[in-house]
mmCIF file of C-alpha atoms and ligand atoms in Angstrom:
data_model
loop_
_atom_site.group_PDB
_atom_site.id
_atom_site.type_symbol
_atom_site.label_atom_id
_atom_site.label_comp_id
_atom_site.label_asym_id
_atom_site.label_seq_id
_atom_site.Cartn_x
_atom_site.Cartn_y
_atom_site.Cartn_z
ATOM 1 C CA MET A 16 35.155 -32.701 17.076
ATOM 2 C CA GLU A 17 33.077 -30.218 15.141
ATOM 3 C CA ARG A 18 31.647 -26.836 16.038
ATOM 4 C CA THR A 19 28.454 -25.383 14.600
ATOM 5 C CA LEU A 20 26.516 -22.149 15.075
ATOM 6 C CA ILE A 21 22.976 -22.129 16.369
ATOM 7 C CA LEU A 22 20.671 -19.142 16.740
ATOM 8 C CA LEU A 23 17.590 -19.224 18.916
ATOM 9 C CA LYS A 24 15.490 -16.929 16.761
ATOM 10 C CA PRO A 25 13.252 -14.091 18.027
ATOM 11 C CA ASP A 26 10.140 -16.344 18.068
ATOM 12 C CA CYS A 27 12.006 -18.781 20.328
ATOM 13 C CA ILE A 28 12.950 -16.049 22.815
ATOM 14 C CA GLN A 29 9.483 -14.425 22.754
ATOM 15 C CA ARG A 30 7.795 -17.801 23.287
ATOM 16 C CA ARG A 31 10.049 -18.558 26.292
ATOM 17 C CA LEU A 32 11.344 -21.732 24.641
ATOM 18 C CA ALA A 33 15.070 -20.904 24.833
ATOM 19 C CA GLY A 34 15.728 -23.050 27.893
ATOM 20 C CA ARG A 35 13.880 -26.070 26.545
ATOM 21 C CA ILE A 36 15.597 -25.902 23.181
ATOM 22 C CA LEU A 37 19.071 -25.432 24.657
ATOM 23 C CA SER A 38 18.317 -28.432 26.875
ATOM 24 C CA ARG A 39 17.906 -30.626 23.808
ATOM 25 C CA PHE A 40 21.491 -29.960 22.764
ATOM 26 C CA GLU A 41 22.753 -30.379 26.319
ATOM 27 C CA ASP A 42 20.777 -33.620 26.723
ATOM 28 C CA LYS A 43 22.301 -34.979 23.509
ATOM 29 C CA GLY A 44 25.755 -34.570 25.050
ATOM 30 C CA PHE A 45 26.947 -31.528 23.141
ATOM 31 C CA ASN A 46 29.090 -28.813 24.702
ATOM 32 C CA ILE A 47 28.075 -25.160 24.505
ATOM 33 C CA VAL A 48 31.400 -23.328 24.106
ATOM 34 C CA ALA A 49 30.080 -19.790 23.459
ATOM 35 C CA MET A 50 26.735 -18.072 23.974
ATOM 36 C CA LYS A 51 25.232 -14.578 23.988
ATOM 37 C CA LEU A 52 21.939 -12.677 23.841
ATOM 38 C CA MET A 53 22.011 -10.092 21.071
ATOM 39 C CA GLN A 54 19.932 -8.229 18.511
ATOM 40 C CA ILE A 55 20.769 -8.874 14.867
ATOM 41 C CA THR A 56 21.175 -5.699 12.770
ATOM 42 C CA PRO A 57 19.950 -5.523 9.154
ATOM 43 C CA ASP A 58 23.610 -5.483 8.064
ATOM 44 C CA LEU A 59 24.424 -8.677 9.991
ATOM 45 C CA ALA A 60 21.218 -10.300 8.683
ATOM 46 C CA ARG A 61 22.295 -9.610 5.096
ATOM 47 C CA GLN A 62 25.716 -11.150 5.767
ATOM 48 C CA HIS A 63 24.278 -14.182 7.536
ATOM 49 C CA TYR A 64 21.614 -14.832 4.903
ATOM 50 C CA ALA A 65 23.729 -13.720 1.896
ATOM 51 C CA GLU A 66 22.467 -16.696 -0.143
ATOM 52 C CA HIS A 67 18.848 -15.535 0.336
ATOM 53 C CA VAL A 68 19.165 -11.734 0.028
ATOM 54 C CA ALA A 69 17.888 -11.682 -3.577
ATOM 55 C CA LYS A 70 14.818 -13.812 -2.832
ATOM 56 C CA GLY A 71 11.299 -12.373 -2.703
ATOM 57 C CA TRP A 72 10.826 -13.493 0.907
ATOM 58 C CA TYR A 73 14.101 -11.999 2.163
ATOM 59 C CA PRO A 74 12.604 -8.662 3.382
ATOM 60 C CA ALA A 75 10.143 -10.580 5.564
ATOM 61 C CA LEU A 76 12.950 -12.787 6.894
ATOM 62 C CA GLU A 77 15.073 -9.717 7.717
ATOM 63 C CA LYS A 78 12.157 -8.073 9.549
ATOM 64 C CA PHE A 79 11.624 -11.267 11.547
ATOM 65 C CA ILE A 80 15.260 -12.018 12.431
ATOM 66 C CA THR A 81 16.011 -8.386 13.429
ATOM 67 C CA GLY A 82 12.669 -7.952 15.222
ATOM 68 C CA GLY A 83 13.725 -9.117 18.691
ATOM 69 C CA PRO A 84 16.637 -10.600 20.591
ATOM 70 C CA VAL A 85 18.270 -13.886 19.604
ATOM 71 C CA VAL A 86 20.612 -16.200 21.468
ATOM 72 C CA ALA A 87 23.681 -17.119 19.432
ATOM 73 C CA ALA A 88 25.660 -20.142 20.572
ATOM 74 C CA ILE A 89 28.425 -22.443 19.388
ATOM 75 C CA VAL A 90 27.673 -26.126 19.885
ATOM 76 C CA GLU A 91 30.537 -28.621 19.914
ATOM 77 C CA GLY A 92 30.585 -32.379 19.555
ATOM 78 C CA LEU A 93 31.231 -35.369 17.319
ATOM 79 C CA GLU A 94 29.611 -34.785 13.897
ATOM 80 C CA ALA A 95 27.885 -31.774 15.459
ATOM 81 C CA ILE A 96 27.109 -29.999 12.166
ATOM 82 C CA ARG A 97 25.019 -32.846 10.735
ATOM 83 C CA VAL A 98 23.537 -34.030 14.009
ATOM 84 C CA VAL A 99 22.396 -30.539 15.051
ATOM 85 C CA ARG A 100 20.774 -29.968 11.629
ATOM 86 C CA GLU A 101 18.926 -33.270 12.019
ATOM 87 C CA MET A 102 17.784 -32.332 15.526
ATOM 88 C CA VAL A 103 16.492 -28.986 14.172
ATOM 89 C CA GLY A 104 14.555 -30.598 11.303
ATOM 90 C CA ALA A 105 13.212 -29.432 7.933
ATOM 91 C CA THR A 106 12.767 -25.697 7.309
ATOM 92 C CA SER A 107 8.992 -25.555 7.678
ATOM 93 C CA GLY A 108 7.577 -26.564 11.028
ATOM 94 C CA LEU A 109 4.658 -28.037 9.074
ATOM 95 C CA LYS A 110 7.004 -30.402 7.202
ATOM 96 C CA ALA A 111 9.585 -31.119 9.909
ATOM 97 C CA ALA A 112 9.366 -34.604 11.417
ATOM 98 C CA ALA A 113 7.857 -35.020 14.857
ATOM 99 C CA GLY A 114 10.675 -35.378 17.359
ATOM 100 C CA THR A 115 12.719 -32.610 15.732
ATOM 101 C CA ILE A 116 12.725 -29.169 17.348
ATOM 102 C CA ARG A 117 10.831 -27.527 14.478
ATOM 103 C CA GLY A 118 8.526 -30.538 14.169
ATOM 104 C CA ASP A 119 7.633 -30.354 17.843
ATOM 105 C CA TYR A 120 7.355 -26.577 18.375
ATOM 106 C CA SER A 121 6.828 -24.727 15.076
ATOM 107 C CA SER A 122 3.856 -24.432 12.722
ATOM 108 C CA SER A 123 5.540 -21.975 10.370
ATOM 109 C CA ARG A 124 7.922 -21.835 7.423
ATOM 110 C CA GLN A 125 9.456 -18.594 8.721
ATOM 111 C CA MET A 126 9.077 -18.776 12.486
ATOM 112 C CA ASN A 127 10.936 -22.016 12.930
ATOM 113 C CA LEU A 128 12.681 -21.212 16.219
ATOM 114 C CA VAL A 129 16.267 -22.162 15.527
ATOM 115 C CA HIS A 130 18.989 -21.721 12.931
ATOM 116 C CA ALA A 131 21.822 -24.219 12.502
ATOM 117 C CA SER A 132 24.787 -24.078 10.105
ATOM 118 C CA ASP A 133 24.212 -26.356 7.092
ATOM 119 C CA GLY A 134 27.796 -27.536 6.439
ATOM 120 C CA SER A 135 31.395 -27.119 7.515
ATOM 121 C CA GLU A 136 32.013 -24.049 5.354
ATOM 122 C CA ALA A 137 28.861 -22.366 6.693
ATOM 123 C CA ALA A 138 29.757 -23.301 10.268
ATOM 124 C CA THR A 139 33.183 -21.641 10.030
ATOM 125 C CA ARG A 140 31.758 -18.569 8.315
ATOM 126 C CA GLU A 141 28.866 -18.170 10.741
ATOM 127 C CA ILE A 142 30.955 -18.778 13.882
ATOM 128 C CA ASN A 143 33.304 -15.995 12.721
ATOM 129 C CA LEU A 144 30.338 -13.743 11.915
ATOM 130 C CA TYR A 145 28.850 -13.985 15.416
ATOM 131 C CA PHE A 146 31.842 -14.546 17.717
ATOM 132 C CA LYS A 147 35.338 -13.215 18.286
ATOM 133 C CA PRO A 148 37.908 -15.922 19.144
ATOM 134 C CA GLU A 149 38.197 -14.612 22.731
ATOM 135 C CA GLU A 150 34.439 -15.182 23.284
ATOM 136 C CA LEU A 151 34.885 -18.966 23.020
ATOM 137 C CA VAL A 152 35.413 -20.961 26.203
ATOM 138 C CA ALA A 153 36.631 -24.460 25.408
ATOM 139 C CA PHE A 154 36.368 -26.956 28.245
ATOM 140 C CA GLU A 155 36.418 -30.684 28.865
ATOM 141 C CA PRO A 156 33.232 -31.764 30.674
ATOM 142 C CA THR A 157 33.868 -34.135 33.565
ATOM 143 C CA ILE A 158 30.995 -36.295 32.305
ATOM 144 C CA THR A 159 32.748 -37.162 28.988
ATOM 145 C CA PRO A 160 33.691 -40.747 30.072
ATOM 146 C CA TRP A 161 29.946 -41.430 30.461
ATOM 147 C CA LEU A 162 28.915 -39.938 27.115
ATOM 148 C CA ARG A 163 30.935 -42.194 24.797
ATOM 149 C CA ALA A 164 33.704 -44.754 24.713
ATOM 150 C CA SER A 165 37.276 -43.443 24.788
ATOM 151 C CA ASP A 166 37.972 -44.594 21.200
ATOM 152 C CA GLU A 167 35.038 -42.595 19.791
ATOM 153 C CA THR A 168 36.658 -39.399 18.554
HETATM 154 O O1 CDP B 11 16.975 -22.515 8.100
HETATM 155 P P1 CDP B 11 17.044 -23.453 6.925
HETATM 156 O O2 CDP B 11 18.451 -23.699 6.440
HETATM 157 O O3 CDP B 11 16.299 -24.736 7.189
HETATM 158 O O4 CDP B 11 16.220 -22.760 5.734
HETATM 159 P P2 CDP B 11 16.659 -21.795 4.532
HETATM 160 O O5 CDP B 11 15.964 -22.276 3.298
HETATM 161 O O6 CDP B 11 18.140 -21.625 4.459
HETATM 162 O O7 CDP B 11 15.995 -20.388 4.927
HETATM 163 C C1 CDP B 11 16.530 -19.607 5.960
HETATM 164 C C2 CDP B 11 15.401 -19.114 6.838
HETATM 165 O O8 CDP B 11 14.581 -18.208 6.090
HETATM 166 C C3 CDP B 11 14.427 -20.191 7.313
HETATM 167 O O9 CDP B 11 14.901 -20.889 8.444
HETATM 168 C C4 CDP B 11 13.166 -19.385 7.597
HETATM 169 O O10 CDP B 11 13.202 -18.771 8.886
HETATM 170 C C5 CDP B 11 13.233 -18.294 6.531
HETATM 171 N N1 CDP B 11 12.375 -18.559 5.326
HETATM 172 C C6 CDP B 11 11.291 -17.743 5.093
HETATM 173 O O11 CDP B 11 11.041 -16.801 5.855
HETATM 174 N N2 CDP B 11 10.489 -17.964 3.988
HETATM 175 C C7 CDP B 11 10.758 -18.967 3.139
HETATM 176 N N3 CDP B 11 9.973 -19.159 2.071
HETATM 177 C C8 CDP B 11 11.861 -19.813 3.376
HETATM 178 C C9 CDP B 11 12.667 -19.585 4.481
HETATM 179 MG MG1 MG B 12 19.753 -22.605 5.251
#
């Protein structure tokens, strides 16, 4: 089992797409084990996007990501980090494959609706950045026997 962080970015909330995009992860069979509506501060944005802070486009990204509420959530499942990234698609909505979230809903390089951790180190770091341990609610869905065979772990 893996856990990964997703953010439904301000464009996603403003466009009323949060429910539809969360549904994709639910439909896939993933568990949502933590979730909250929040506003990202400039300080949190700089920590989250530390690798991009020095880039020319960072100020615009910070203005965007702090410019409205986001939904932060932890998604759990087998190979969740890779699978969620693949479901999200390439960074630009203009390049992302049809069938991915960005490919289906975004026409922008910046306003691409959803963030997902890009590896296991990032997932651990980002989960700890957005959630305290007591905010996680682990549970075993009753539907698990109909999502995969018992030897698939
Ligand atoms: O989110 P992802 O890992 O696919 O892309 P990234 O290259 O790590 O960039 C992080 C975020 O910065 C993107 O998701 C875009 O929202 C934003 N960005 C931007 O505003 N302008 C760019 N030229 C590239 C990325
Ligand atoms: Mg990235």
